[in-house]
């Protein structure tokens, strides 16, 4: 891979359990999906990720976190951006079976940029 391969910045809202697994990976990958989670959905805006972490993850588990990371543009070219309820709610739908390849396309580390409460 060329060192200057273009990337796209994505965000993912996570709860405490998923964050613990991300930390266990050295902040390099997202954990496998559970059987009831057929899709991994990174989002295209920090605002949308913040809304999910604050309004859904935090009430459900007592805390919510926003992660930020870079993914190779060439990998994401195989997927269409989906709108989940409006123009401001855009995300990729990565099938659970493709998550290992997605993780391999992450450039650098996954950062936690915001936490709730």
PDB file of C-alpha atoms in Angstrom:
ATOM      1  CA  UNK A   1       0.000   0.000   0.000  1.00  0.00           C
ATOM      2  CA  UNK A   2       1.367   3.430  -0.851  1.00  0.00           C
ATOM      3  CA  UNK A   3       1.987   5.545   2.233  1.00  0.00           C
ATOM      4  CA  UNK A   4      -0.139   8.308   0.746  1.00  0.00           C
ATOM      5  CA  UNK A   5      -3.178   6.185  -0.160  1.00  0.00           C
ATOM      6  CA  UNK A   6      -6.282   8.359   0.303  1.00  0.00           C
ATOM      7  CA  UNK A   7      -8.423   7.719   3.359  1.00  0.00           C
ATOM      8  CA  UNK A   8     -11.858   8.718   4.594  1.00  0.00           C
ATOM      9  CA  UNK A   9     -12.490   9.787   8.173  1.00  0.00           C
ATOM     10  CA  UNK A  10     -15.324   7.877   9.807  1.00  0.00           C
ATOM     11  CA  UNK A  11     -16.849   7.804  13.281  1.00  0.00           C
ATOM     12  CA  UNK A  12     -18.501   5.066  15.301  1.00  0.00           C
ATOM     13  CA  UNK A  13     -20.590   5.475  18.456  1.00  0.00           C
ATOM     14  CA  UNK A  14     -19.907   2.688  20.955  1.00  0.00           C
ATOM     15  CA  UNK A  15     -20.917   1.607  24.417  1.00  0.00           C
ATOM     16  CA  UNK A  16     -18.584   0.444  27.187  1.00  0.00           C
ATOM     17  CA  UNK A  17     -18.439  -3.225  26.152  1.00  0.00           C
ATOM     18  CA  UNK A  18     -17.477  -2.496  22.559  1.00  0.00           C
ATOM     19  CA  UNK A  19     -14.957   0.108  23.701  1.00  0.00           C
ATOM     20  CA  UNK A  20     -13.307  -2.433  26.017  1.00  0.00           C
ATOM     21  CA  UNK A  21     -12.873  -4.805  23.058  1.00  0.00           C
ATOM     22  CA  UNK A  22     -11.467  -2.005  20.876  1.00  0.00           C
ATOM     23  CA  UNK A  23      -8.980  -1.167  23.628  1.00  0.00           C
ATOM     24  CA  UNK A  24      -8.030  -4.859  23.886  1.00  0.00           C
ATOM     25  CA  UNK A  25      -7.083  -4.715  20.190  1.00  0.00           C
ATOM     26  CA  UNK A  26      -4.650  -1.883  20.867  1.00  0.00           C
ATOM     27  CA  UNK A  27      -7.152   0.573  19.341  1.00  0.00           C
ATOM     28  CA  UNK A  28      -6.594  -1.085  15.948  1.00  0.00           C
ATOM     29  CA  UNK A  29      -9.851  -2.927  15.213  1.00  0.00           C
ATOM     30  CA  UNK A  30     -13.525  -3.285  15.926  1.00  0.00           C
ATOM     31  CA  UNK A  31     -14.781  -6.536  17.484  1.00  0.00           C
ATOM     32  CA  UNK A  32     -16.752  -9.151  15.546  1.00  0.00           C
ATOM     33  CA  UNK A  33     -20.470  -8.587  15.333  1.00  0.00           C
ATOM     34  CA  UNK A  34     -22.800 -10.611  17.501  1.00  0.00           C
ATOM     35  CA  UNK A  35     -25.200 -13.000  15.735  1.00  0.00           C
ATOM     36  CA  UNK A  36     -28.014 -10.445  16.050  1.00  0.00           C
ATOM     37  CA  UNK A  37     -25.788  -7.743  14.477  1.00  0.00           C
ATOM     38  CA  UNK A  38     -25.481  -8.583  10.757  1.00  0.00           C
ATOM     39  CA  UNK A  39     -24.204  -5.109   9.835  1.00  0.00           C
ATOM     40  CA  UNK A  40     -21.392  -2.887  11.104  1.00  0.00           C
ATOM     41  CA  UNK A  41     -22.250   0.750  10.535  1.00  0.00           C
ATOM     42  CA  UNK A  42     -19.576   3.428  10.743  1.00  0.00           C
ATOM     43  CA  UNK A  43     -21.040   6.901  10.241  1.00  0.00           C
ATOM     44  CA  UNK A  44     -19.953   9.845   8.117  1.00  0.00           C
ATOM     45  CA  UNK A  45     -20.247  12.678  10.607  1.00  0.00           C
ATOM     46  CA  UNK A  46     -19.117  13.411  14.118  1.00  0.00           C
ATOM     47  CA  UNK A  47     -22.473  15.048  14.886  1.00  0.00           C
ATOM     48  CA  UNK A  48     -24.401  11.896  13.975  1.00  0.00           C
ATOM     49  CA  UNK A  49     -22.036   9.688  16.007  1.00  0.00           C
ATOM     50  CA  UNK A  50     -22.355  12.062  18.958  1.00  0.00           C
ATOM     51  CA  UNK A  51     -26.147  11.940  18.794  1.00  0.00           C
ATOM     52  CA  UNK A  52     -26.137   8.119  18.859  1.00  0.00           C
ATOM     53  CA  UNK A  53     -23.545   7.895  21.662  1.00  0.00           C
ATOM     54  CA  UNK A  54     -25.335  10.492  23.800  1.00  0.00           C
ATOM     55  CA  UNK A  55     -28.976   9.645  23.059  1.00  0.00           C
ATOM     56  CA  UNK A  56     -28.858   5.850  22.615  1.00  0.00           C
ATOM     57  CA  UNK A  57     -25.660   4.306  23.984  1.00  0.00           C
ATOM     58  CA  UNK A  58     -25.515   6.382  27.159  1.00  0.00           C
ATOM     59  CA  UNK A  59     -29.089   5.686  28.320  1.00  0.00           C
ATOM     60  CA  UNK A  60     -28.799   1.991  27.382  1.00  0.00           C
ATOM     61  CA  UNK A  61     -25.492   1.284  29.143  1.00  0.00           C
ATOM     62  CA  UNK A  62     -24.634   4.270  31.327  1.00  0.00           C
ATOM     63  CA  UNK A  63     -21.991   5.601  28.963  1.00  0.00           C
ATOM     64  CA  UNK A  64     -21.455   6.307  25.289  1.00  0.00           C
ATOM     65  CA  UNK A  65     -18.306   7.081  23.327  1.00  0.00           C
ATOM     66  CA  UNK A  66     -17.517   8.518  19.915  1.00  0.00           C
ATOM     67  CA  UNK A  67     -14.604   6.975  18.053  1.00  0.00           C
ATOM     68  CA  UNK A  68     -12.834   8.449  15.016  1.00  0.00           C
ATOM     69  CA  UNK A  69     -10.642   6.592  12.542  1.00  0.00           C
ATOM     70  CA  UNK A  70      -9.351   6.585   8.966  1.00  0.00           C
ATOM     71  CA  UNK A  71     -10.239   3.926   6.386  1.00  0.00           C
ATOM     72  CA  UNK A  72      -8.722   3.404   2.942  1.00  0.00           C
ATOM     73  CA  UNK A  73     -10.925   5.052   0.342  1.00  0.00           C
ATOM     74  CA  UNK A  74     -10.269   2.135  -2.035  1.00  0.00           C
ATOM     75  CA  UNK A  75     -11.902  -0.289   0.430  1.00  0.00           C
ATOM     76  CA  UNK A  76     -14.979   1.866   0.947  1.00  0.00           C
ATOM     77  CA  UNK A  77     -15.464   2.234  -2.821  1.00  0.00           C
ATOM     78  CA  UNK A  78     -17.135  -1.199  -2.723  1.00  0.00           C
ATOM     79  CA  UNK A  79     -19.971   0.077  -0.498  1.00  0.00           C
ATOM     80  CA  UNK A  80     -22.692   2.673  -0.965  1.00  0.00           C
ATOM     81  CA  UNK A  81     -23.417   5.362   1.600  1.00  0.00           C
ATOM     82  CA  UNK A  82     -26.810   4.776   3.190  1.00  0.00           C
ATOM     83  CA  UNK A  83     -29.180   7.367   4.642  1.00  0.00           C
ATOM     84  CA  UNK A  84     -30.653   6.230   7.952  1.00  0.00           C
ATOM     85  CA  UNK A  85     -33.517   8.631   8.408  1.00  0.00           C
ATOM     86  CA  UNK A  86     -32.229  11.756   6.701  1.00  0.00           C
ATOM     87  CA  UNK A  87     -29.392  13.568   4.975  1.00  0.00           C
ATOM     88  CA  UNK A  88     -27.595  14.159   8.278  1.00  0.00           C
ATOM     89  CA  UNK A  89     -27.729  10.452   9.192  1.00  0.00           C
ATOM     90  CA  UNK A  90     -25.370   8.895   6.674  1.00  0.00           C
ATOM     91  CA  UNK A  91     -23.474   5.671   7.244  1.00  0.00           C
ATOM     92  CA  UNK A  92     -21.847   2.722   5.551  1.00  0.00           C
ATOM     93  CA  UNK A  93     -23.438  -0.689   5.973  1.00  0.00           C
ATOM     94  CA  UNK A  94     -20.579  -3.182   6.154  1.00  0.00           C
ATOM     95  CA  UNK A  95     -21.755  -6.817   6.314  1.00  0.00           C
ATOM     96  CA  UNK A  96     -20.482  -8.599   9.423  1.00  0.00           C
ATOM     97  CA  UNK A  97     -18.643 -11.059   7.152  1.00  0.00           C
ATOM     98  CA  UNK A  98     -16.560  -8.137   5.795  1.00  0.00           C
ATOM     99  CA  UNK A  99     -15.502  -6.737   9.169  1.00  0.00           C
ATOM    100  CA  UNK A 100     -12.035  -8.353   9.136  1.00  0.00           C
ATOM    101  CA  UNK A 101     -11.338  -6.732   5.764  1.00  0.00           C
ATOM    102  CA  UNK A 102     -12.725  -3.428   7.072  1.00  0.00           C
ATOM    103  CA  UNK A 103     -10.408  -3.616  10.087  1.00  0.00           C
ATOM    104  CA  UNK A 104      -7.457  -4.330   7.766  1.00  0.00           C
ATOM    105  CA  UNK A 105      -8.347  -1.149   5.837  1.00  0.00           C
ATOM    106  CA  UNK A 106      -8.122   1.059   8.954  1.00  0.00           C
ATOM    107  CA  UNK A 107      -5.097   3.329   8.734  1.00  0.00           C
ATOM    108  CA  UNK A 108      -3.621   4.275  12.106  1.00  0.00           C
ATOM    109  CA  UNK A 109      -5.464   3.906  15.376  1.00  0.00           C
ATOM    110  CA  UNK A 110      -9.053   4.292  16.514  1.00  0.00           C
ATOM    111  CA  UNK A 111      -9.359   7.352  18.742  1.00  0.00           C
ATOM    112  CA  UNK A 112     -11.970   8.095  21.394  1.00  0.00           C
ATOM    113  CA  UNK A 113     -12.842  11.740  20.834  1.00  0.00           C
ATOM    114  CA  UNK A 114     -15.896  12.167  23.086  1.00  0.00           C
ATOM    115  CA  UNK A 115     -17.466  10.360  26.002  1.00  0.00           C
ATOM    116  CA  UNK A 116     -20.799  10.611  27.808  1.00  0.00           C
ATOM    117  CA  UNK A 117     -21.702  11.175  30.594  1.00  0.00           C
TER     118      UNK A 117
END
